Tab-separated table of C-alpha atoms and ligand atoms in Angstrom:
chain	number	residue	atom	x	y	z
A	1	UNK	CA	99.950	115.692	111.831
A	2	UNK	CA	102.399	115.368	114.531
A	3	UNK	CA	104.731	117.747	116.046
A	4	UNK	CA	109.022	116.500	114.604
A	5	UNK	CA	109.389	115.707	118.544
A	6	UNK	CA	106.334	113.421	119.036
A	7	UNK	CA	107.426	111.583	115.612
A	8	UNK	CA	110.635	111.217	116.942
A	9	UNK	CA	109.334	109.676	120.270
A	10	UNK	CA	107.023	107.187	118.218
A	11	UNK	CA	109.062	105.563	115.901
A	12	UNK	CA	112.615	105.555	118.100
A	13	UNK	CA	112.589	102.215	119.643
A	14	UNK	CA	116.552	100.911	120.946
A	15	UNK	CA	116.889	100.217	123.910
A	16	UNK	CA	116.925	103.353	126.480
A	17	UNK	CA	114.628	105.258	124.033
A	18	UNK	CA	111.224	106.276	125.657
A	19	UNK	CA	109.151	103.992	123.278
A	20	UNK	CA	111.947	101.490	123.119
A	21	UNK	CA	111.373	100.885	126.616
A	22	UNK	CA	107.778	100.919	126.513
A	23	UNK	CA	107.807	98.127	124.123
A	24	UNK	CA	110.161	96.343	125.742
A	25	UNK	CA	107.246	95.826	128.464
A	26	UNK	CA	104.966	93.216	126.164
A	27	UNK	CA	106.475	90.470	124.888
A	28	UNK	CA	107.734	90.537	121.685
A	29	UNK	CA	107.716	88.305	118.793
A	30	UNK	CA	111.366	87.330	117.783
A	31	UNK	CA	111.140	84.419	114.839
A	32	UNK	CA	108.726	81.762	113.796
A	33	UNK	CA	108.822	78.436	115.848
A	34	UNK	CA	109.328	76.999	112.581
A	35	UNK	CA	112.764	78.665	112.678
A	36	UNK	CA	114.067	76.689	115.440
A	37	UNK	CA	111.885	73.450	115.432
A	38	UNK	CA	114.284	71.033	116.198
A	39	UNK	CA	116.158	70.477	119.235
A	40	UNK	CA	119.826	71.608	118.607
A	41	UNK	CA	119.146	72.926	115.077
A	42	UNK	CA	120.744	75.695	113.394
A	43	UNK	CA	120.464	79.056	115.306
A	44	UNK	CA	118.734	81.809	113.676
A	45	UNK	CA	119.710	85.296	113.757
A	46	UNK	CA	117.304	87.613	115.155
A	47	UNK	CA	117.386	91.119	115.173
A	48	UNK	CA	114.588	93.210	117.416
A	49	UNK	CA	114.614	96.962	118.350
A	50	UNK	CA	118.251	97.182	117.385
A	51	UNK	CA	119.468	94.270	119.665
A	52	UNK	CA	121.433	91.786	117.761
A	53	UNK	CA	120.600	88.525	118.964
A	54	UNK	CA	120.721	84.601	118.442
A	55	UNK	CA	117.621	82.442	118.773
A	56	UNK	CA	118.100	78.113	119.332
A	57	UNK	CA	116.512	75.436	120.709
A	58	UNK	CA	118.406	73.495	123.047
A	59	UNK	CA	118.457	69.852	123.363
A	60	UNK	CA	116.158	69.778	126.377
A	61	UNK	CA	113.270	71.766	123.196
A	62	UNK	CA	113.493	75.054	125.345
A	63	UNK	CA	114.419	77.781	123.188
A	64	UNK	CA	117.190	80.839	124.264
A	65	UNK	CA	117.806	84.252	122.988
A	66	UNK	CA	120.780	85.812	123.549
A	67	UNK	CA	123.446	88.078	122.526
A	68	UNK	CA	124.387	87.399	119.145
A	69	UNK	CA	127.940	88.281	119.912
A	70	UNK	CA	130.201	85.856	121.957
A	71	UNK	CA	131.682	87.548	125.519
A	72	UNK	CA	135.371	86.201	124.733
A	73	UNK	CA	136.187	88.291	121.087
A	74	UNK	CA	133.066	88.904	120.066
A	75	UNK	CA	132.430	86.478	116.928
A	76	UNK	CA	128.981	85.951	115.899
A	77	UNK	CA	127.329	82.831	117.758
A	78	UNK	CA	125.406	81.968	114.665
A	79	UNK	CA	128.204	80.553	113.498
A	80	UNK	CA	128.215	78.090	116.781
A	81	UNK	CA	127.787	74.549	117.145
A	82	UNK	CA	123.880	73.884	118.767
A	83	UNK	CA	125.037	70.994	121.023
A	84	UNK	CA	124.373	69.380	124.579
A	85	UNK	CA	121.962	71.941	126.374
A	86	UNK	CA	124.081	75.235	124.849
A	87	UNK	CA	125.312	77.011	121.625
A	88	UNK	CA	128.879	76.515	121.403
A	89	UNK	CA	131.122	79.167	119.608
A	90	UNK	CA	132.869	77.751	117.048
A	91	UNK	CA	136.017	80.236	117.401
A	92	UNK	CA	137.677	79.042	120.756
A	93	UNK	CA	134.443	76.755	122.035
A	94	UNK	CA	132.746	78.701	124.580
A	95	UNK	CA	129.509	77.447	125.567
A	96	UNK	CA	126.049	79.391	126.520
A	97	UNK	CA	123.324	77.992	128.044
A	98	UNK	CA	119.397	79.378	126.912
A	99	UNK	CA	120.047	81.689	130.049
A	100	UNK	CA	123.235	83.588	128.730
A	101	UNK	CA	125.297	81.655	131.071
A	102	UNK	CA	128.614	80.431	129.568
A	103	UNK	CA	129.003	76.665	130.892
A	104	UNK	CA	132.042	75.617	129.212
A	105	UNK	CA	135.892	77.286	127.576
A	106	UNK	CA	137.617	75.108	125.337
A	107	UNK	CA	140.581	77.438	125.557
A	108	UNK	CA	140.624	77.164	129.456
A	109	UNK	CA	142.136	74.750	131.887
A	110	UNK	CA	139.229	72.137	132.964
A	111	UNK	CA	139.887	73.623	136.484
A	112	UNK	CA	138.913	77.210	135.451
A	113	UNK	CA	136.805	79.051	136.965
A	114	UNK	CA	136.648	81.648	135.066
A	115	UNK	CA	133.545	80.805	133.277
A	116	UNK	CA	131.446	81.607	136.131
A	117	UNK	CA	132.129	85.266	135.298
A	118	UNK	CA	130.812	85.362	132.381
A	119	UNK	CA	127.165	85.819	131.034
A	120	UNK	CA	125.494	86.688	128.121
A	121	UNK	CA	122.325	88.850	127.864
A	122	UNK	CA	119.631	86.654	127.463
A	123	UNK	CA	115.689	87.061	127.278
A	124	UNK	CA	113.251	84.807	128.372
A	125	UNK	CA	111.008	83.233	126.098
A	126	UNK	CA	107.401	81.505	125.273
A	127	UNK	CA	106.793	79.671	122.145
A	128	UNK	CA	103.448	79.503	121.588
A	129	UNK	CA	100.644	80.163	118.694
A	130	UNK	CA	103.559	79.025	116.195
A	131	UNK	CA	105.574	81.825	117.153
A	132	UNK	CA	108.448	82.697	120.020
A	133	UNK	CA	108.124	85.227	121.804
A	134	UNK	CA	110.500	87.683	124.001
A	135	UNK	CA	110.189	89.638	127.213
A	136	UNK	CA	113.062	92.142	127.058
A	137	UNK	CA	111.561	94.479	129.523
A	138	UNK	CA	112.698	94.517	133.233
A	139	UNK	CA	112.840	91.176	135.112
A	140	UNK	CA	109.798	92.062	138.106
A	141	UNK	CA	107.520	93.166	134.982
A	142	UNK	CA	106.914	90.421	132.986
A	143	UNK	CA	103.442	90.468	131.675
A	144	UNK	CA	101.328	87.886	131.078
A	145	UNK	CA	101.580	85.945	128.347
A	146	UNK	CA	100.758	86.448	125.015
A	147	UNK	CA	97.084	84.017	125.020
A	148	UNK	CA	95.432	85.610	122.012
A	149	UNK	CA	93.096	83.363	120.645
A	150	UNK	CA	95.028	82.586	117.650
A	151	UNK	CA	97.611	81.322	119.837
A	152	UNK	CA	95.552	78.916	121.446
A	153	UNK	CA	93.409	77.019	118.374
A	154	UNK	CA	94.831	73.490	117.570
A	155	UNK	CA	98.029	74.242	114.941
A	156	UNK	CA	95.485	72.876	111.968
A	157	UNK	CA	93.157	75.606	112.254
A	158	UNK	CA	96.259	78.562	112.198
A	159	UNK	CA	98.749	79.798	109.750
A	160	UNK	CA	101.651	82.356	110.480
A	161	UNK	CA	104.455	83.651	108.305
A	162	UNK	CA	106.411	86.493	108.438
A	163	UNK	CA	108.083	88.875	106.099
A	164	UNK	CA	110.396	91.785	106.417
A	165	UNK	CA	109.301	95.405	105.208
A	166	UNK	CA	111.590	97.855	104.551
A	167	UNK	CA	110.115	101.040	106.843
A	168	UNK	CA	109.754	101.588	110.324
A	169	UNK	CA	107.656	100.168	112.607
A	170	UNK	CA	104.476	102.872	112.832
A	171	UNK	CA	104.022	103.434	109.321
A	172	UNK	CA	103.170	99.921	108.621
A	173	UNK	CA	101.057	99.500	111.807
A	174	UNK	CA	99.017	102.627	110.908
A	175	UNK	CA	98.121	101.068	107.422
A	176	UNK	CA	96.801	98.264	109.499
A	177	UNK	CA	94.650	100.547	111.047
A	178	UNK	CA	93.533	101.910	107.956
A	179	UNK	CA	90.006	101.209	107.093
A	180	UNK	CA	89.798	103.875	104.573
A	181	UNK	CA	92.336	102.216	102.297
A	182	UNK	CA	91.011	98.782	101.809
A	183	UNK	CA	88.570	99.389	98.740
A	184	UNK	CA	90.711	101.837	96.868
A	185	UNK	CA	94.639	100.777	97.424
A	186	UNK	CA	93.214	96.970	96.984
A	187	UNK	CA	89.893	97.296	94.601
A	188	UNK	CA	90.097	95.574	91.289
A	189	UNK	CA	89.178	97.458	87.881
A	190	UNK	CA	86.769	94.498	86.548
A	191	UNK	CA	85.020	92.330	88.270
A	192	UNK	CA	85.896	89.159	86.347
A	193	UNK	CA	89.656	89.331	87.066
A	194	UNK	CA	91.579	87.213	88.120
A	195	UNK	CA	94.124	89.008	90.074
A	196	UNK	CA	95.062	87.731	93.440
A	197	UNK	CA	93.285	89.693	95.971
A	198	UNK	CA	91.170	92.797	95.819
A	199	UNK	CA	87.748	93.827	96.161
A	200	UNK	CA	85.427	93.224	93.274
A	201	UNK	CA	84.410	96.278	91.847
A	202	UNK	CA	80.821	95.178	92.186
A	203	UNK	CA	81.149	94.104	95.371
A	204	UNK	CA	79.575	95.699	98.651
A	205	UNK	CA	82.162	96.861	100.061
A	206	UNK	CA	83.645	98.798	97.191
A	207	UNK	CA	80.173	100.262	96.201
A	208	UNK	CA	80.021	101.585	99.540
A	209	UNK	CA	80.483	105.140	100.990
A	210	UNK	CA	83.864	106.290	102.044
A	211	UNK	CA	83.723	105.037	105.586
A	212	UNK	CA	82.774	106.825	109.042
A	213	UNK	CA	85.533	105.475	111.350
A	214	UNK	CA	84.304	105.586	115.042
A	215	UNK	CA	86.720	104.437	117.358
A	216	UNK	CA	85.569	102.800	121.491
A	217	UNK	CA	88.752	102.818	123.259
A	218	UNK	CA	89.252	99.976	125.933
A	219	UNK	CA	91.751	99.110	128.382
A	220	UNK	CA	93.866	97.034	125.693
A	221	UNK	CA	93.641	99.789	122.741
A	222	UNK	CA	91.040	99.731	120.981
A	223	UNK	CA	87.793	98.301	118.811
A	224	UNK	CA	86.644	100.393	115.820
A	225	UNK	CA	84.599	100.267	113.004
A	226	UNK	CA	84.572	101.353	109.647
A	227	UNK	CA	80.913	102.225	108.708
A	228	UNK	CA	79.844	102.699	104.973
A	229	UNK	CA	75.855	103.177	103.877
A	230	UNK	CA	74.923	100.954	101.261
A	231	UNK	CA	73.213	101.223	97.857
A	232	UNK	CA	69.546	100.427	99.506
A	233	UNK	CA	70.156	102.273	102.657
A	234	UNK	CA	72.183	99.358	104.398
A	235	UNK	CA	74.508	99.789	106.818
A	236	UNK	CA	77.691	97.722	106.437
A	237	UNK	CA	79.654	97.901	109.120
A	238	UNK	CA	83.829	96.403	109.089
A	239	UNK	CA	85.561	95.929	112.573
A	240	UNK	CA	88.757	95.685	113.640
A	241	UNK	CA	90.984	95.239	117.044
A	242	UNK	CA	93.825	97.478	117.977
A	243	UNK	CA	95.836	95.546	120.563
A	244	UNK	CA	98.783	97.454	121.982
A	245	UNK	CA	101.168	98.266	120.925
A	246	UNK	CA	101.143	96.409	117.404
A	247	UNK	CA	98.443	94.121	117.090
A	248	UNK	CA	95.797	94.435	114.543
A	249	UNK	CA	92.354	91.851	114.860
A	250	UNK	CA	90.390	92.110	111.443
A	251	UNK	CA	87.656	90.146	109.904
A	252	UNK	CA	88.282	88.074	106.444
A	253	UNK	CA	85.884	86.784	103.774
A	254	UNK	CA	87.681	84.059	102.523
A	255	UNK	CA	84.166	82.793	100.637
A	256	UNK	CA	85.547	84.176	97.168
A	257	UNK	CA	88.381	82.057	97.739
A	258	UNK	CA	86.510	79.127	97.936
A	259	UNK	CA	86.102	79.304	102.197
A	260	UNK	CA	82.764	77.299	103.302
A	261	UNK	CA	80.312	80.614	103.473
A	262	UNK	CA	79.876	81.980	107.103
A	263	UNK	CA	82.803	79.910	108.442
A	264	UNK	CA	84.373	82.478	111.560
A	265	UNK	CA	87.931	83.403	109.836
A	266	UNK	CA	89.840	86.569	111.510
A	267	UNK	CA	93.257	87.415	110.576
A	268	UNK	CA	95.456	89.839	111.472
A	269	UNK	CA	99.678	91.643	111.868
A	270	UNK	CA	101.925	92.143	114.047
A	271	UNK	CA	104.285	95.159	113.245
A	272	UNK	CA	107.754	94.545	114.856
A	273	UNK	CA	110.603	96.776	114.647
A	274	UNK	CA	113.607	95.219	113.485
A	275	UNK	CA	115.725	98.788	113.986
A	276	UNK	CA	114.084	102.084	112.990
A	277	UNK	CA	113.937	101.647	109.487
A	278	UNK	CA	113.271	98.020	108.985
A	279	UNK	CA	110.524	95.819	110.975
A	280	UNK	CA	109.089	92.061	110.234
A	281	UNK	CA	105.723	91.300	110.175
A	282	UNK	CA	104.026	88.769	111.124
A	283	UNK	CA	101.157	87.420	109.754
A	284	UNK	CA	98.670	85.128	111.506
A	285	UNK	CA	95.058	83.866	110.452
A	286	UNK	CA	92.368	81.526	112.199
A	287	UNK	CA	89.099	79.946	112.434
A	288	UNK	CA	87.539	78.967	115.949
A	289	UNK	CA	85.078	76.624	114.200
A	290	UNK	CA	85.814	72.374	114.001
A	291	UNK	CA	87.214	72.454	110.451
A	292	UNK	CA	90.638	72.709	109.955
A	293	UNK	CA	92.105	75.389	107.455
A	294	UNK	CA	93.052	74.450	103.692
A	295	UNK	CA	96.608	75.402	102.886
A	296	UNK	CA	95.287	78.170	101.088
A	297	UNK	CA	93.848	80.098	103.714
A	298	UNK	CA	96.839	79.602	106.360
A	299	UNK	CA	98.938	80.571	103.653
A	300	UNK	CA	96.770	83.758	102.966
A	301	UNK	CA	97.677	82.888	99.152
A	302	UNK	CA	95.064	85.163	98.091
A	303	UNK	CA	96.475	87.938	99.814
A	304	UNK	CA	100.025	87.586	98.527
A	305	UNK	CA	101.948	85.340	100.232
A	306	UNK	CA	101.392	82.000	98.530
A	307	UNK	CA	104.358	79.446	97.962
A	308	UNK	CA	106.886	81.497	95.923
A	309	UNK	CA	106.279	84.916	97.103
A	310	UNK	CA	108.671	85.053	99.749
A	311	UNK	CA	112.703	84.543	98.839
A	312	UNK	CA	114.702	83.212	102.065
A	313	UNK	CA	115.337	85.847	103.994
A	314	UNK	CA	111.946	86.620	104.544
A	315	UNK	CA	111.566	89.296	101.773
A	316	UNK	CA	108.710	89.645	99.282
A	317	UNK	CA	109.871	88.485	96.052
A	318	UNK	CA	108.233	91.855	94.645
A	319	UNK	CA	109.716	94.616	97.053
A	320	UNK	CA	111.197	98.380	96.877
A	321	UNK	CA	114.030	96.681	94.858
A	322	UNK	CA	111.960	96.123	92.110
A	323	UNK	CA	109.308	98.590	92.296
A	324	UNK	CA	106.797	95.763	93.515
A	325	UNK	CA	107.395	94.290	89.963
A	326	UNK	CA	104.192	96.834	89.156
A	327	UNK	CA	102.347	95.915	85.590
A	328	UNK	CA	101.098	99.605	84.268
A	329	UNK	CA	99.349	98.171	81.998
A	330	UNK	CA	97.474	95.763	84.821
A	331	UNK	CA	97.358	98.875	86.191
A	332	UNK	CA	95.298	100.582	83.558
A	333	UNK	CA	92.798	97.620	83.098
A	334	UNK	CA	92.856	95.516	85.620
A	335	UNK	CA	94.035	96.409	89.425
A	336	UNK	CA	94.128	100.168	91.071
A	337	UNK	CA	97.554	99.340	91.733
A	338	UNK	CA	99.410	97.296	89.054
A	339	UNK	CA	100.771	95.076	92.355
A	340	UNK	CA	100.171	91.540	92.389
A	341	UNK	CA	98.840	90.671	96.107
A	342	UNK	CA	97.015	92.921	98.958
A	343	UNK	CA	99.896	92.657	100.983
A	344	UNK	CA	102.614	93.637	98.498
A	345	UNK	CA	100.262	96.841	97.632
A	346	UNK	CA	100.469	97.524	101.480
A	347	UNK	CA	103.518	97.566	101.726
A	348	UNK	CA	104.463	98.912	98.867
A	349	UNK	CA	102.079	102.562	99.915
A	350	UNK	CA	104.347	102.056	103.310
A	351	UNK	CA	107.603	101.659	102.306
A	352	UNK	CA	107.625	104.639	99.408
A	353	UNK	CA	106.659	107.137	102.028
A	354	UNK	CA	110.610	106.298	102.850
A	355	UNK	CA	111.882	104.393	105.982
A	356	UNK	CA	110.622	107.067	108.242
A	357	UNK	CA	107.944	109.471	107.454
A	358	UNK	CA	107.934	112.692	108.262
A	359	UNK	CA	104.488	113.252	109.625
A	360	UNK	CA	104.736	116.935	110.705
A	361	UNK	CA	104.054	116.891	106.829
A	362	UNK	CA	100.563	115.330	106.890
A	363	UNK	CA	96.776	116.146	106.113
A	364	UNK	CA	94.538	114.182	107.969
A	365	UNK	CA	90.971	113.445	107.615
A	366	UNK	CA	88.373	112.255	109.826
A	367	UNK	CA	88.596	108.879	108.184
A	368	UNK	CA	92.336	108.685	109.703
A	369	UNK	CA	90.409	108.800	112.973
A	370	UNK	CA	91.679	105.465	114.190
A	371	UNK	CA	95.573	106.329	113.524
A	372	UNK	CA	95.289	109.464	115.229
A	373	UNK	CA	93.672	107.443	118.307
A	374	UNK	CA	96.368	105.157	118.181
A	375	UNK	CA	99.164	107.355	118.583
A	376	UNK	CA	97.491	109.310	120.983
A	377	UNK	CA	97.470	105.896	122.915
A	378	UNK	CA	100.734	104.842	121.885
A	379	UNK	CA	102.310	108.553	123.179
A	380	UNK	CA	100.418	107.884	126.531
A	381	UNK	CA	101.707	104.903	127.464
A	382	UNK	CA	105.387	105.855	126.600
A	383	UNK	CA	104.510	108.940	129.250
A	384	UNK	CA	102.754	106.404	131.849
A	385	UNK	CA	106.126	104.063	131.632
A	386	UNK	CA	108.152	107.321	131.877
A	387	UNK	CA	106.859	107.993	134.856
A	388	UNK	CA	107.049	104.545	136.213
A	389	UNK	CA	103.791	103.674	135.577
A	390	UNK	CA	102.348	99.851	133.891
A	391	UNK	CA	101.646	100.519	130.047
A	392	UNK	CA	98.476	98.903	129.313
A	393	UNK	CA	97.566	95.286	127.465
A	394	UNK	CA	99.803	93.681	129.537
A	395	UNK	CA	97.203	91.803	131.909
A	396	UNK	CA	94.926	88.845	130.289
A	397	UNK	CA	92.239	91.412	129.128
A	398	UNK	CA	92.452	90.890	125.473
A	399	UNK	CA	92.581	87.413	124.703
A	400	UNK	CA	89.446	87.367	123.156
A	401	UNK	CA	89.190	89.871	121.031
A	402	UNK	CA	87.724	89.570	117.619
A	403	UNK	CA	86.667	91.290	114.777
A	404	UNK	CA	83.618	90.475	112.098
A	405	UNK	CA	82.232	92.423	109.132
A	406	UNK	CA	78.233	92.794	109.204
A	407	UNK	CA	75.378	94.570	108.089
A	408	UNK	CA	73.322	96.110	110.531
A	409	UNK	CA	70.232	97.722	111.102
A	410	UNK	CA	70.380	101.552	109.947
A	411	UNK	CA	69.144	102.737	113.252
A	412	UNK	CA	71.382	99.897	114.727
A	413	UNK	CA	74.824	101.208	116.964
A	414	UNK	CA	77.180	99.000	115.394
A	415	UNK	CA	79.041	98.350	119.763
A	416	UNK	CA	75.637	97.475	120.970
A	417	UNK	CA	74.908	94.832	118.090
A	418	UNK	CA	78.356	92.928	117.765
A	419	UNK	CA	79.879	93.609	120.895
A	420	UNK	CA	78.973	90.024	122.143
A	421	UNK	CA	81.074	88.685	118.662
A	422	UNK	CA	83.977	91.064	118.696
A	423	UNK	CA	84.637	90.517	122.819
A	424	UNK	CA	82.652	87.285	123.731
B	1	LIG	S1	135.168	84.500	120.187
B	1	LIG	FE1	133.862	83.025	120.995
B	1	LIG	S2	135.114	81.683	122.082
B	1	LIG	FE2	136.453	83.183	121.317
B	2	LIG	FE1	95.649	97.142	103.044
């Protein structure tokens, strides 16, 4: 559990809030690239930590993020006119460059100066890995930038989406450090069905132990392992990354999906706060071998998010609205849950705890053991950057970390063995 005050200090993230700040030191991801592909195409409305903001690509293909509200009387600039190297308001025409700086007044002499005055807040940005990314931190401490892996595979071997959920930030990044959960929230009730995702019954992983989580913190966050004793006396050992401040590295067996057996394929979340009771997440899996990935896999279909389980706007067709469109009878026979997908039965446990939980309520086991670490982390880098210190993972020193899912040896320590797969 944690004390009203430290739950406060975790989960508050607008600007000039401790952990707002402290996030605002890593760079942030703000919308797909896919959102703004083409030079001077529609602007997309982007809303991080509370900051209302505007995202387009310019004619020049850089990409600006600014203010979504225009200096002169305040309209929204996704409503402008994406045109010449600036977004234009469409009310009285001014013009911003990708910098914030206005460049042009339609309702101004041509002589003005008066344009020079005016600027818009604007962040810098870095498209890259299918995704653009912000630095709204201060200027001198940009960090560097965001080279996981998955960012840096050819585009055919990488798939990212991104959907909204409807809680705050921490609540859906501690699921994601949740090893505990993955063969009971997601384990099917037979093993011939057909559901989309979920562990077979039979399977391993599901036959396993309930897990020992041991956690080997790093200068980035963390790696950890989830560590269940087999029927036979095998020891099957699941490990993930914990990236600060919201990136989760995790292995994937995509071989009952059809995925060539023993192919490398890691996939993982980012958990971004939209405002404190809303963030998007961002979804992102790869392979680092030669053979590009079917659509299936970048899609994740299995897991939920095939073509027609997202409406628009980003939002899971089966959401809070309608209760996850749960089956009780599917429930009864088939699924644990009754939800159609892993992810939606993620985020459906996440988002019924309500859109902040109140964790001076909890119980915790020792198989929470990597959630506790990570807001111990989390709550010591919000002091270090209080105190006008660097918050860690902002230096190149995680770019290569991975995650797999082995057995080992029973005698076998699970950081000696894989250590040379999970950090190469
Ligand atoms: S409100 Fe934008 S130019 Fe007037
Ligand atoms: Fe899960």
């Amino acid at each position: 559990m944690l004390t009203h005050a430290d739950n406060e200090l975790l989960v508050r993230t607008n600007a000039g809030t401790p952990m707002g700040e402290t996030l605002r030191r890593y760079w942030i991801p703000a919308c797909l690239s896919s959102e703004v592909a083409e030079p001077d195409g529609p602007p997309v409305r982007v809303k991080l930590m509370g900051e209302d903001l505007v995202a387009f690509r310019d004619t020049s293909g850089r990409v600006g993020l600014i203010d979504e509200f225009c200096a002169h009387r305040r309209t929204s600039l996704w409503l402008g006119r994406n045109e010449e190297c600036g977004l234009r308001c469409v009310y009285h025409g001014w013009k911003y460059d990708v910098d914030g700086n206005c460049v042009d007044m339609m309702n101004e002499p041509a002589e003005s100066k008066l344009k020079a005055d005016v600027k818009l807040k604007a962040y810098p940005t870095v498209d890259m890995g299918g995704v653009i990314w912000a630095y709204m931190g201060p200027k001198d401490k940009q960090p560097a930038e965001p080279r996981f892996e998955w960012t840096q595979v050819p585009e055919d071997r990488r798939g990212v989406s991104k959907n909204v959920q409807e809680c705050n930030w921490l609540q859906a990044l501690e699921a994601g450090v949740d090893t505990a959960h993955v063969p009971i929230l997601h384990r099917l009730l037979t093993s011939d069905s057909k559901r989309r995702g979920g562990y077979n019954p039979n399977s391993e992983f599901a036959k396993g132990s309930a897990p020992v989580v041991e956690v080997d913190v790093t200068d980035y966050g963390y790696r950890y392992a989830g560590i269940r004793i087999l029927p036979g006396e095998r020891k099957f050992v699941r490990t993930y990354q914990y990236v600060m401040p919201f990136h989760q590295i995790r292995p994937e067996d995509m071989t009952p999906y059809g995925g060539p057996p023993g192919r490398p394929f890691i996939s993982g979340h980012m958990w971004v706060p939209t405002d404190d009771e809303n963030c998007m997440v961002y979804n992102w899996a790869y392979t680092f071998d030669e053979t590009p990935l079917t659509e299936w896999e970048a899609l994740e279909t299995s897991l939920g998010r095939g073509p027609g389980d997202l409406d628009d706007n980003f939002l899971n067709v089966r959401n809070k609205s309608n209760g996850y469109m749960i089956d009780r009878e599917v429930q009864k026979t088939e699924t644990f849950t009754g939800i159609e997908g892993v992810n939606n039965q993620d985020q459906a446990a996440q988002e019924m705890m309500g859109p902040i939980v109140d964790r001076s309520k909890e119980f915790l086991t020792a198989s929470d053991l990597a959630i506790v670490q990570m807001r111990r982390l989390l709550i010591q880098a919000v002091r270090t950057v209080s105190d006008g210190g660097d918050p860690p993972a902002i230096a190149d020193n995680y770019y290569m970390a991975r995650a797999v899912d082995r057995f080992i040896g029973m005698e076998d320590n699970w950081l000696e063995v894989l250590l040379p797969e999970i950090n190469p």
